[in-house]
């Protein structure tokens, strides 16, 4: 079974802090994704990566950056956290074929105070 | 713009059948996914449809009509553990997933 592990289930940070969310997958997947999930909205794509050291902006990249130095690890960085970034953050990975589903981690519930 | 519509919430009885609908308007179509998400947990993959018709997988079936921009997820012999949110997602012409807000399914004994 694919395992996608996010470093924290719950995180509380202060406004202005730099925040790192880590994601590791163990199935050698090429594709990795970061989403945020808010009540009443569908998953919104922040950034994705199709290969090591490669990154592409999703629908809502403002205020975020990412790093993919190794194939199995994809990090999301909030450069200067703000209260509107309080959300559930989900990491996912997949094989590169269109028909392949994304596999998700359990999520990090981030609160910015 | 791109849009996925699902009912916000549905209620059904244990042992019954429920149909969760999803309608979509996207730029291009490269398949439709259904996921299940229990509260506080990761979404897990249920089904993928790219051709019209019904795909059956145990108690769960998924139907697609590309001409109508419509899909449904059919759950039979409902069990209490089926209480969850069900997410519909369409892969558009850029191979990006567009997600619906999800349907919260409540099962009553």
mmCIF file of C-alpha atoms in Angstrom:
data_model
loop_
_atom_site.group_PDB
_atom_site.id
_atom_site.type_symbol
_atom_site.label_atom_id
_atom_site.label_comp_id
_atom_site.label_asym_id
_atom_site.label_seq_id
_atom_site.Cartn_x
_atom_site.Cartn_y
_atom_site.Cartn_z
ATOM 1 C CA UNK A 1 0.000 0.000 0.000
ATOM 2 C CA UNK A 2 1.104 3.545 -0.742
ATOM 3 C CA UNK A 3 2.016 5.499 2.323
ATOM 4 C CA UNK A 4 2.024 9.282 2.309
ATOM 5 C CA UNK A 5 3.191 10.709 5.614
ATOM 6 C CA UNK A 6 2.762 14.299 6.703
ATOM 7 C CA UNK A 7 5.010 15.436 9.507
ATOM 8 C CA UNK A 8 2.342 16.902 11.796
ATOM 9 C CA UNK A 9 -1.397 16.322 12.271
ATOM 10 C CA UNK A 10 -1.891 19.583 14.152
ATOM 11 C CA UNK A 11 0.215 22.726 14.132
ATOM 12 C CA UNK A 12 -0.257 26.131 15.732
ATOM 13 C CA UNK A 13 1.892 29.047 14.585
ATOM 14 C CA UNK A 14 1.881 32.811 14.910
ATOM 15 C CA UNK A 15 1.340 35.452 12.267
ATOM 16 C CA UNK A 16 4.552 36.289 10.445
ATOM 17 C CA UNK A 17 6.305 33.016 11.241
ATOM 18 C CA UNK A 18 7.897 30.910 8.514
ATOM 19 C CA UNK A 19 6.162 27.526 8.532
ATOM 20 C CA UNK A 20 7.371 24.253 7.033
ATOM 21 C CA UNK A 21 5.031 21.364 6.238
ATOM 22 C CA UNK A 22 6.753 18.135 5.279
ATOM 23 C CA UNK A 23 5.441 15.262 3.190
ATOM 24 C CA UNK A 24 7.115 11.940 2.419
ATOM 25 C CA UNK A 25 5.878 9.125 0.180
ATOM 26 C CA UNK A 26 7.268 5.618 0.015
ATOM 27 C CA UNK A 27 6.119 4.386 -3.408
ATOM 28 C CA UNK A 28 8.586 6.110 -5.728
ATOM 29 C CA UNK A 29 5.848 8.286 -7.229
ATOM 30 C CA UNK A 30 6.935 10.960 -9.671
ATOM 31 C CA UNK A 31 4.050 13.334 -8.975
ATOM 32 C CA UNK A 32 3.468 15.129 -5.700
ATOM 33 C CA UNK A 33 0.867 17.739 -4.791
ATOM 34 C CA UNK A 34 -0.060 20.167 -2.023
ATOM 35 C CA UNK A 35 -3.704 21.121 -1.485
ATOM 36 C CA UNK A 36 -5.629 23.058 1.076
ATOM 37 C CA UNK A 37 -9.112 21.989 2.135
ATOM 38 C CA UNK A 38 -11.567 24.492 3.574
ATOM 39 C CA UNK A 39 -15.213 23.934 4.577
ATOM 40 C CA UNK A 40 -17.632 24.277 1.680
ATOM 41 C CA UNK A 41 -14.868 24.392 -0.915
ATOM 42 C CA UNK A 42 -13.288 21.710 -3.042
ATOM 43 C CA UNK A 43 -9.641 20.867 -2.655
ATOM 44 C CA UNK A 44 -7.554 23.717 -4.019
ATOM 45 C CA UNK A 45 -4.162 23.026 -5.549
ATOM 46 C CA UNK A 46 -1.321 25.122 -4.179
ATOM 47 C CA UNK A 47 1.727 23.631 -5.924
ATOM 48 C CA UNK A 48 2.659 20.405 -7.624
ATOM 49 C CA UNK A 49 5.797 18.690 -8.821
ATOM 50 C CA UNK A 50 6.363 16.118 -11.540
ATOM 51 C CA UNK A 51 10.017 15.463 -10.774
ATOM 52 C CA UNK A 52 12.847 16.239 -8.404
ATOM 53 C CA UNK A 53 13.730 19.952 -8.272
ATOM 54 C CA UNK A 54 10.736 20.707 -10.481
ATOM 55 C CA UNK A 55 7.691 22.686 -9.288
ATOM 56 C CA UNK A 56 4.620 24.201 -10.860
ATOM 57 C CA UNK A 57 2.135 26.701 -9.440
ATOM 58 C CA UNK A 58 -1.384 25.528 -8.849
ATOM 59 C CA UNK A 59 -4.486 27.645 -8.441
ATOM 60 C CA UNK A 60 -3.543 29.439 -5.212
ATOM 61 C CA UNK A 61 0.265 29.691 -4.900
ATOM 62 C CA UNK A 62 0.397 33.184 -3.374
ATOM 63 C CA UNK A 63 2.071 33.196 0.024
ATOM 64 C CA UNK A 64 3.481 29.691 -0.422
ATOM 65 C CA UNK A 65 6.589 28.079 -1.852
ATOM 66 C CA UNK A 66 7.718 24.465 -2.190
ATOM 67 C CA UNK A 67 10.855 22.413 -2.283
ATOM 68 C CA UNK A 68 11.523 19.005 -3.790
ATOM 69 C CA UNK A 69 15.153 18.075 -3.310
ATOM 70 C CA UNK A 70 14.486 14.320 -3.197
ATOM 71 C CA UNK A 71 11.901 12.279 -5.085
ATOM 72 C CA UNK A 72 10.158 11.065 -1.944
ATOM 73 C CA UNK A 73 9.892 14.410 -0.150
ATOM 74 C CA UNK A 74 7.840 17.494 -0.983
ATOM 75 C CA UNK A 75 7.846 20.424 1.410
ATOM 76 C CA UNK A 76 5.388 23.296 1.594
ATOM 77 C CA UNK A 77 6.627 26.589 3.011
ATOM 78 C CA UNK A 78 4.524 29.467 4.253
ATOM 79 C CA UNK A 79 6.946 32.351 3.909
ATOM 80 C CA UNK A 80 5.201 34.649 6.400
ATOM 81 C CA UNK A 81 2.137 33.007 7.874
ATOM 82 C CA UNK A 82 -1.124 34.919 7.928
ATOM 83 C CA UNK A 83 -4.458 34.125 9.574
ATOM 84 C CA UNK A 84 -6.109 33.419 6.200
ATOM 85 C CA UNK A 85 -3.744 30.481 5.802
ATOM 86 C CA UNK A 86 -5.427 28.671 8.663
ATOM 87 C CA UNK A 87 -6.634 25.504 6.953
ATOM 88 C CA UNK A 88 -6.269 21.752 6.471
ATOM 89 C CA UNK A 89 -3.297 21.000 4.232
ATOM 90 C CA UNK A 90 -3.230 17.750 2.286
ATOM 91 C CA UNK A 91 -0.272 16.241 0.483
ATOM 92 C CA UNK A 92 -0.755 13.687 -2.294
ATOM 93 C CA UNK A 93 1.363 11.619 -4.643
ATOM 94 C CA UNK A 94 0.688 9.643 -7.810
ATOM 95 C CA UNK A 95 2.219 7.844 -10.724
ATOM 96 C CA UNK A 96 2.447 9.989 -13.865
ATOM 97 C CA UNK A 97 -0.288 8.258 -15.877
ATOM 98 C CA UNK A 98 -3.624 10.045 -16.280
ATOM 99 C CA UNK A 99 -5.620 7.087 -15.028
ATOM 100 C CA UNK A 100 -3.682 6.775 -11.785
ATOM 101 C CA UNK A 101 -5.324 8.125 -8.638
ATOM 102 C CA UNK A 102 -3.679 10.431 -6.170
ATOM 103 C CA UNK A 103 -2.853 8.998 -2.745
ATOM 104 C CA UNK A 104 -3.248 11.353 0.179
ATOM 105 C CA UNK A 105 -1.656 11.855 3.544
ATOM 106 C CA UNK A 106 -3.800 12.329 6.654
ATOM 107 C CA UNK A 107 -3.415 16.090 6.490
ATOM 108 C CA UNK A 108 -2.030 18.818 8.708
ATOM 109 C CA UNK A 109 -4.528 21.065 10.442
ATOM 110 C CA UNK A 110 -2.686 24.385 10.656
ATOM 111 C CA UNK A 111 -3.880 27.256 12.817
ATOM 112 C CA UNK A 112 -2.285 30.684 12.481
ATOM 113 C CA UNK A 113 -2.894 32.925 15.479
ATOM 114 C CA UNK B 1 -14.945 28.923 -15.441
ATOM 115 C CA UNK B 2 -14.670 25.353 -14.314
ATOM 116 C CA UNK B 3 -17.272 23.992 -11.957
ATOM 117 C CA UNK B 4 -18.128 20.777 -10.162
ATOM 118 C CA UNK B 5 -21.501 20.531 -8.380
ATOM 119 C CA UNK B 6 -22.475 17.993 -5.744
ATOM 120 C CA UNK B 7 -25.159 18.081 -3.064
ATOM 121 C CA UNK B 8 -23.783 19.344 0.230
ATOM 122 C CA UNK B 9 -25.340 16.698 2.428
ATOM 123 C CA UNK B 10 -27.456 13.559 2.110
ATOM 124 C CA UNK B 11 -29.035 11.237 4.651
ATOM 125 C CA UNK B 12 -29.817 7.555 4.132
ATOM 126 C CA UNK B 13 -30.773 4.520 6.164
ATOM 127 C CA UNK B 14 -28.559 1.562 6.974
ATOM 128 C CA UNK B 15 -29.151 -1.235 4.455
ATOM 129 C CA UNK B 16 -30.623 1.082 1.823
ATOM 130 C CA UNK B 17 -29.247 2.423 -1.472
ATOM 131 C CA UNK B 18 -28.087 5.985 -2.077
ATOM 132 C CA UNK B 19 -27.071 7.824 -5.240
ATOM 133 C CA UNK B 20 -24.709 10.796 -5.025
ATOM 134 C CA UNK B 21 -24.750 12.992 -8.112
ATOM 135 C CA UNK B 22 -21.976 15.084 -9.603
ATOM 136 C CA UNK B 23 -22.320 17.486 -12.524
ATOM 137 C CA UNK B 24 -19.370 19.195 -14.097
ATOM 138 C CA UNK B 25 -18.396 21.921 -16.521
ATOM 139 C CA UNK B 26 -14.700 21.821 -17.295
ATOM 140 C CA UNK B 27 -12.318 22.766 -20.062
ATOM 141 C CA UNK B 28 -11.764 19.338 -21.492
ATOM 142 C CA UNK B 29 -12.214 15.954 -19.876
ATOM 143 C CA UNK B 30 -9.680 13.263 -19.077
ATOM 144 C CA UNK B 31 -11.615 11.242 -16.569
ATOM 145 C CA UNK B 32 -13.623 11.520 -13.372
ATOM 146 C CA UNK B 33 -12.587 10.272 -9.937
ATOM 147 C CA UNK B 34 -14.585 9.526 -6.809
ATOM 148 C CA UNK B 35 -12.951 9.601 -3.393
ATOM 149 C CA UNK B 36 -14.216 8.810 0.093
ATOM 150 C CA UNK B 37 -13.094 10.908 3.046
ATOM 151 C CA UNK B 38 -13.941 10.031 6.635
ATOM 152 C CA UNK B 39 -13.889 12.934 9.065
ATOM 153 C CA UNK B 40 -10.323 13.833 10.009
ATOM 154 C CA UNK B 41 -8.823 11.344 7.586
ATOM 155 C CA UNK B 42 -7.215 11.297 4.139
ATOM 156 C CA UNK B 43 -9.347 11.019 1.004
ATOM 157 C CA UNK B 44 -9.144 7.493 -0.395
ATOM 158 C CA UNK B 45 -9.688 6.529 -4.025
ATOM 159 C CA UNK B 46 -12.935 4.771 -4.940
ATOM 160 C CA UNK B 47 -13.319 4.820 -8.713
ATOM 161 C CA UNK B 48 -12.226 6.257 -12.040
ATOM 162 C CA UNK B 49 -14.448 6.651 -15.113
ATOM 163 C CA UNK B 50 -13.344 7.887 -18.497
ATOM 164 C CA UNK B 51 -15.850 6.128 -20.770
ATOM 165 C CA UNK B 52 -19.634 6.356 -20.592
ATOM 166 C CA UNK B 53 -21.396 3.726 -18.590
ATOM 167 C CA UNK B 54 -21.471 1.991 -15.260
ATOM 168 C CA UNK B 55 -18.453 0.609 -13.413
ATOM 169 C CA UNK B 56 -19.261 -1.748 -10.566
ATOM 170 C CA UNK B 57 -16.921 -2.453 -7.691
ATOM 171 C CA UNK B 58 -18.568 -4.465 -4.936
ATOM 172 C CA UNK B 59 -21.194 -2.383 -3.104
ATOM 173 C CA UNK B 60 -20.070 0.748 -4.934
ATOM 174 C CA UNK B 61 -20.782 1.639 -8.570
ATOM 175 C CA UNK B 62 -19.962 4.748 -10.562
ATOM 176 C CA UNK B 63 -21.697 5.994 -13.683
ATOM 177 C CA UNK B 64 -20.572 8.518 -16.271
ATOM 178 C CA UNK B 65 -22.314 10.381 -19.090
ATOM 179 C CA UNK B 66 -19.821 12.631 -20.841
ATOM 180 C CA UNK B 67 -22.432 14.200 -23.116
ATOM 181 C CA UNK B 68 -24.428 15.332 -20.069
ATOM 182 C CA UNK B 69 -21.443 16.254 -17.914
ATOM 183 C CA UNK B 70 -22.827 13.978 -15.240
ATOM 184 C CA UNK B 71 -21.719 11.208 -12.937
ATOM 185 C CA UNK B 72 -23.146 9.433 -9.945
ATOM 186 C CA UNK B 73 -21.824 7.187 -7.220
ATOM 187 C CA UNK B 74 -24.208 4.446 -6.144
ATOM 188 C CA UNK B 75 -23.779 2.854 -2.748
ATOM 189 C CA UNK B 76 -25.749 -0.305 -2.003
ATOM 190 C CA UNK B 77 -26.450 -2.137 1.266
ATOM 191 C CA UNK B 78 -25.374 0.895 3.228
ATOM 192 C CA UNK B 79 -23.359 0.338 6.382
ATOM 193 C CA UNK B 80 -22.700 2.756 9.219
ATOM 194 C CA UNK B 81 -19.038 2.905 8.173
ATOM 195 C CA UNK B 82 -20.140 4.470 4.866
ATOM 196 C CA UNK B 83 -20.823 7.708 6.744
ATOM 197 C CA UNK B 84 -18.239 9.990 5.147
ATOM 198 C CA UNK B 85 -17.809 12.734 2.602
ATOM 199 C CA UNK B 86 -17.680 11.728 -1.046
ATOM 200 C CA UNK B 87 -15.580 13.867 -3.349
ATOM 201 C CA UNK B 88 -15.999 14.107 -7.110
ATOM 202 C CA UNK B 89 -13.017 15.306 -9.170
ATOM 203 C CA UNK B 90 -12.611 15.816 -12.913
ATOM 204 C CA UNK B 91 -9.308 15.837 -14.768
ATOM 205 C CA UNK B 92 -9.361 18.687 -17.259
ATOM 206 C CA UNK B 93 -7.547 19.199 -20.557
ATOM 207 C CA UNK B 94 -4.408 20.340 -18.678
ATOM 208 C CA UNK B 95 -4.438 17.098 -16.668
ATOM 209 C CA UNK B 96 -5.303 19.014 -13.500
ATOM 210 C CA UNK B 97 -7.912 17.708 -11.074
ATOM 211 C CA UNK B 98 -10.867 20.011 -10.451
ATOM 212 C CA UNK B 99 -12.572 19.079 -7.188
ATOM 213 C CA UNK B 100 -16.128 19.352 -6.023
ATOM 214 C CA UNK B 101 -16.803 20.512 -2.460
ATOM 215 C CA UNK B 102 -17.897 17.019 -1.484
ATOM 216 C CA UNK B 103 -21.135 15.424 -0.307
ATOM 217 C CA UNK B 104 -21.444 14.559 3.361
ATOM 218 C CA UNK B 105 -23.365 11.291 3.663
ATOM 219 C CA UNK B 106 -25.055 10.559 6.972
ATOM 220 C CA UNK B 107 -26.216 6.990 7.593
ATOM 221 C CA UNK B 108 -28.945 6.449 10.188
ATOM 222 C CA UNK B 109 -29.695 3.091 11.798
#
